[in-house]
């Protein structure tokens, strides 16, 4: 067995790992996996690493932007060269554009929503799929069906496009792998939700940590 502690456990890639559900999923996975945590926010990744290490786990931090094609190519090549593949990919990276009427969606908000929520997903599916196939791995996404709801034009449309892409990938790989799942989290007290519902009673919402623990069997494909 290798002396490198990062090769002794299955490898989980978590994109969008610096806050919210992504942070909580990465922390929950660290008890059984070496976690490669990807996000733009360095401080959030460092906080995650501190928590994982204090619990006896290990993580590799990748402060990268999922919309940067070159960075994603390099990351996936590095995963291949160091680990030979992936056992799990949990994708939580998302952009929450400001709410507003459809006729008033700013071009910059639409473009960023498309780049993060849809195009980055398409690109990562292409790059990560061979890594998962090499290890009989699994990909997990999280649904948030806002399509058609008032004022959710940019977020709802691009999140729906992401969900449709994932559903196609899941149907295409049902027999051949990798396994692909779209999971449903309960309403959580996250910064993203606070942007959508600023006056909401957050005490009635689930915590991301509790949801990560509840969903962990489904994330691992053991439910």
Short mmCIF file of C-alpha atoms in Angstrom, two decimals:
data_model
loop_
_atom_site.label_atom_id
_atom_site.label_comp_id
_atom_site.label_asym_id
_atom_site.label_seq_id
_atom_site.Cartn_x
_atom_site.Cartn_y
_atom_site.Cartn_z
CA UNK A 1 0.00 0.00 0.00
CA UNK A 2 1.20 3.54 -0.77
CA UNK A 3 2.65 5.65 2.05
CA UNK A 4 0.73 8.63 0.65
CA UNK A 5 -2.33 9.04 2.96
CA UNK A 6 -4.33 10.62 0.15
CA UNK A 7 -4.25 7.34 -1.81
CA UNK A 8 -5.46 5.08 1.00
CA UNK A 9 -9.10 6.13 0.79
CA UNK A 10 -11.57 6.50 -2.08
CA UNK A 11 -11.33 9.92 -3.72
CA UNK A 12 -14.25 12.36 -3.72
CA UNK A 13 -14.30 15.56 -5.76
CA UNK A 14 -16.62 18.24 -4.39
CA UNK A 15 -17.14 21.28 -6.60
CA UNK A 16 -18.54 24.29 -4.76
CA UNK A 17 -17.08 23.15 -1.43
CA UNK A 18 -16.41 26.44 0.36
CA UNK A 19 -19.88 27.08 1.78
CA UNK A 20 -23.41 25.78 2.26
CA UNK A 21 -24.30 22.26 1.22
CA UNK A 22 -21.01 21.74 -0.64
CA UNK A 23 -19.01 22.50 2.51
CA UNK A 24 -21.20 20.17 4.56
CA UNK A 25 -21.04 17.35 2.00
CA UNK A 26 -17.26 17.60 1.78
CA UNK A 27 -16.97 17.47 5.56
CA UNK A 28 -19.32 14.48 5.80
CA UNK A 29 -17.46 12.57 3.09
CA UNK A 30 -14.07 13.12 4.74
CA UNK A 31 -14.68 10.35 7.27
CA UNK A 32 -14.50 7.76 4.48
CA UNK A 33 -12.90 9.57 1.52
CA UNK A 34 -9.96 11.77 0.70
CA UNK A 35 -11.73 14.94 -0.43
CA UNK A 36 -10.60 17.18 -3.27
CA UNK A 37 -12.41 20.43 -2.48
CA UNK A 38 -12.91 22.96 -5.28
CA UNK A 39 -14.18 26.53 -4.89
CA UNK A 40 -13.14 30.10 -5.57
CA UNK A 41 -13.23 31.21 -1.92
CA UNK A 42 -9.88 30.39 -0.33
CA UNK A 43 -10.99 31.27 3.20
CA UNK A 44 -13.93 28.86 3.00
CA UNK A 45 -11.69 26.06 1.75
CA UNK A 46 -9.21 26.68 4.56
CA UNK A 47 -12.03 26.53 7.13
CA UNK A 48 -13.16 23.25 5.58
CA UNK A 49 -9.64 21.84 5.70
CA UNK A 50 -9.32 22.78 9.38
CA UNK A 51 -12.55 20.93 10.21
CA UNK A 52 -11.61 17.87 8.17
CA UNK A 53 -8.14 17.65 9.70
CA UNK A 54 -9.48 18.11 13.24
CA UNK A 55 -11.71 15.07 12.64
CA UNK A 56 -8.78 13.00 11.36
CA UNK A 57 -9.54 13.28 7.65
CA UNK A 58 -7.55 14.57 4.70
CA UNK A 59 -8.33 17.00 1.91
CA UNK A 60 -6.68 18.53 -1.13
CA UNK A 61 -7.72 22.16 -1.63
CA UNK A 62 -8.17 23.48 -5.17
CA UNK A 63 -9.02 27.22 -5.17
CA UNK A 64 -10.33 27.26 -8.73
CA UNK A 65 -13.21 28.73 -10.72
CA UNK A 66 -15.39 26.05 -12.32
CA UNK A 67 -15.99 28.37 -15.29
CA UNK A 68 -12.26 28.43 -16.12
CA UNK A 69 -11.89 25.79 -18.81
CA UNK A 70 -8.11 25.60 -18.61
CA UNK A 71 -8.18 25.22 -14.84
CA UNK A 72 -10.75 22.42 -15.02
CA UNK A 73 -8.75 20.58 -17.68
CA UNK A 74 -5.59 20.85 -15.59
CA UNK A 75 -7.41 19.72 -12.44
CA UNK A 76 -8.85 16.65 -14.10
CA UNK A 77 -5.53 15.77 -15.69
CA UNK A 78 -3.89 16.07 -12.27
CA UNK A 79 -6.50 13.75 -10.76
CA UNK A 80 -5.79 11.21 -13.49
CA UNK A 81 -2.02 11.44 -13.05
CA UNK A 82 -2.05 11.24 -9.24
CA UNK A 83 -5.00 8.99 -8.45
CA UNK A 84 -5.93 7.32 -11.75
CA UNK A 85 -9.60 8.23 -11.43
CA UNK A 86 -12.43 9.32 -9.15
CA UNK A 87 -14.77 7.37 -6.90
CA UNK A 88 -17.29 10.17 -6.37
CA UNK A 89 -18.10 13.61 -7.73
CA UNK A 90 -20.55 15.84 -5.84
CA UNK A 91 -21.37 19.02 -7.75
CA UNK A 92 -22.82 21.89 -5.71
CA UNK A 93 -21.34 24.97 -7.42
CA UNK A 94 -24.14 27.39 -8.27
CA UNK A 95 -24.74 31.05 -9.07
CA UNK A 96 -27.80 32.75 -7.60
CA UNK A 97 -28.67 35.70 -9.81
CA UNK A 98 -30.77 38.49 -8.31
CA UNK A 99 -34.50 37.88 -8.51
CA UNK A 100 -36.51 40.07 -10.85
CA UNK A 101 -39.01 40.15 -13.71
CA UNK A 102 -38.01 38.23 -16.82
CA UNK A 103 -37.99 41.36 -18.96
CA UNK A 104 -35.49 42.99 -16.59
CA UNK A 105 -32.84 40.25 -16.35
CA UNK A 106 -29.48 41.94 -16.84
CA UNK A 107 -27.28 40.45 -19.53
CA UNK A 108 -24.38 40.02 -17.10
CA UNK A 109 -26.58 38.12 -14.63
CA UNK A 110 -27.90 35.83 -17.38
CA UNK A 111 -24.44 35.17 -18.77
CA UNK A 112 -22.92 34.36 -15.38
CA UNK A 113 -25.86 32.12 -14.46
CA UNK A 114 -25.42 30.24 -17.72
CA UNK A 115 -21.64 29.95 -17.31
CA UNK A 116 -21.80 28.60 -13.75
CA UNK A 117 -25.04 26.65 -13.61
CA UNK A 118 -25.12 25.13 -17.08
CA UNK A 119 -21.96 25.47 -19.15
CA UNK A 120 -19.60 24.57 -16.31
CA UNK A 121 -21.70 21.48 -15.65
CA UNK A 122 -21.53 20.44 -19.32
CA UNK A 123 -17.77 20.90 -19.38
CA UNK A 124 -17.18 19.04 -16.13
CA UNK A 125 -19.38 16.14 -17.19
CA UNK A 126 -17.13 15.71 -20.21
CA UNK A 127 -13.91 15.96 -18.20
CA UNK A 128 -14.94 14.02 -15.09
CA UNK A 129 -16.84 11.17 -16.76
CA UNK A 130 -13.69 9.24 -17.80
CA UNK A 131 -12.27 9.61 -14.29
CA UNK A 132 -15.41 8.13 -12.75
CA UNK A 133 -15.54 5.34 -15.33
CA UNK A 134 -11.97 4.37 -14.48
CA UNK A 135 -12.95 3.66 -10.85
CA UNK A 136 -16.59 2.61 -11.21
CA UNK A 137 -17.50 5.95 -9.67
CA UNK A 138 -20.65 7.95 -9.08
CA UNK A 139 -21.75 11.53 -9.78
CA UNK A 140 -24.26 13.38 -7.61
CA UNK A 141 -26.12 16.64 -8.23
CA UNK A 142 -28.73 18.50 -6.20
CA UNK A 143 -32.04 19.64 -7.62
CA UNK A 144 -33.73 22.98 -6.95
CA UNK A 145 -36.77 23.17 -9.25
CA UNK A 146 -37.45 26.89 -9.65
CA UNK A 147 -38.23 26.87 -13.38
CA UNK A 148 -41.35 28.87 -14.11
CA UNK A 149 -41.60 30.48 -10.68
CA UNK A 150 -42.09 34.25 -10.63
CA UNK A 151 -38.86 36.28 -10.65
CA UNK A 152 -36.62 33.20 -10.89
CA UNK A 153 -36.00 33.60 -14.64
CA UNK A 154 -32.20 33.46 -14.72
CA UNK A 155 -31.68 30.99 -11.88
CA UNK A 156 -34.70 28.84 -12.71
CA UNK A 157 -33.92 28.52 -16.41
CA UNK A 158 -30.23 27.73 -16.02
CA UNK A 159 -30.78 25.34 -13.10
CA UNK A 160 -33.49 23.56 -15.13
CA UNK A 161 -31.06 23.26 -18.05
CA UNK A 162 -28.49 21.74 -15.69
CA UNK A 163 -31.06 19.25 -14.41
CA UNK A 164 -32.07 18.27 -17.95
CA UNK A 165 -28.44 17.70 -18.91
CA UNK A 166 -27.85 15.56 -15.83
CA UNK A 167 -31.01 13.54 -16.48
CA UNK A 168 -29.82 12.78 -20.01
CA UNK A 169 -26.39 11.73 -18.74
CA UNK A 170 -28.01 9.48 -16.13
CA UNK A 171 -30.20 7.79 -18.75
CA UNK A 172 -27.28 7.31 -21.13
CA UNK A 173 -25.03 5.71 -18.50
CA UNK A 174 -27.62 3.64 -16.63
CA UNK A 175 -26.18 0.35 -17.94
CA UNK A 176 -22.59 1.30 -18.60
CA UNK A 177 -21.78 3.69 -15.76
CA UNK A 178 -20.86 5.95 -14.20
CA UNK A 179 -23.89 6.07 -11.93
CA UNK A 180 -25.50 9.52 -11.93
CA UNK A 181 -28.02 10.76 -9.37
CA UNK A 182 -30.00 13.96 -8.82
CA UNK A 183 -30.90 14.35 -5.16
CA UNK A 184 -33.38 16.64 -3.44
CA UNK A 185 -32.26 18.54 -0.35
CA UNK A 186 -34.74 20.04 2.08
CA UNK A 187 -34.88 23.85 2.39
CA UNK A 188 -31.69 24.88 4.18
CA UNK A 189 -30.40 27.95 6.00
CA UNK A 190 -27.80 28.86 3.38
CA UNK A 191 -26.58 32.17 2.01
CA UNK A 192 -28.07 31.26 -1.36
CA UNK A 193 -31.55 30.78 0.09
CA UNK A 194 -31.23 33.98 2.12
CA UNK A 195 -30.72 35.88 -1.13
CA UNK A 196 -33.98 34.47 -2.47
CA UNK A 197 -36.05 34.69 0.73
CA UNK A 198 -34.48 37.39 2.94
CA UNK A 199 -37.40 37.67 5.39
CA UNK A 200 -37.83 33.94 5.93
CA UNK A 201 -37.77 32.35 9.40
CA UNK A 202 -34.43 30.58 9.20
CA UNK A 203 -35.12 28.70 12.41
CA UNK A 204 -37.57 26.52 10.49
CA UNK A 205 -34.93 25.49 7.93
CA UNK A 206 -32.58 22.52 8.01
CA UNK A 207 -28.87 23.08 8.51
CA UNK A 208 -26.56 22.10 5.64
CA UNK A 209 -24.69 19.75 8.00
CA UNK A 210 -27.89 17.93 8.94
CA UNK A 211 -28.90 17.62 5.29
CA UNK A 212 -25.48 16.32 4.31
CA UNK A 213 -25.74 13.63 6.97
CA UNK A 214 -29.28 12.74 5.91
CA UNK A 215 -28.37 12.53 2.24
CA UNK A 216 -25.04 10.75 2.75
CA UNK A 217 -26.39 7.23 2.05
CA UNK A 218 -27.90 8.49 -1.24
CA UNK A 219 -24.72 10.38 -2.10
CA UNK A 220 -22.77 7.16 -1.66
CA UNK A 221 -25.39 5.08 -3.49
CA UNK A 222 -26.20 3.00 -0.42
CA UNK A 223 -29.83 3.95 0.14
#
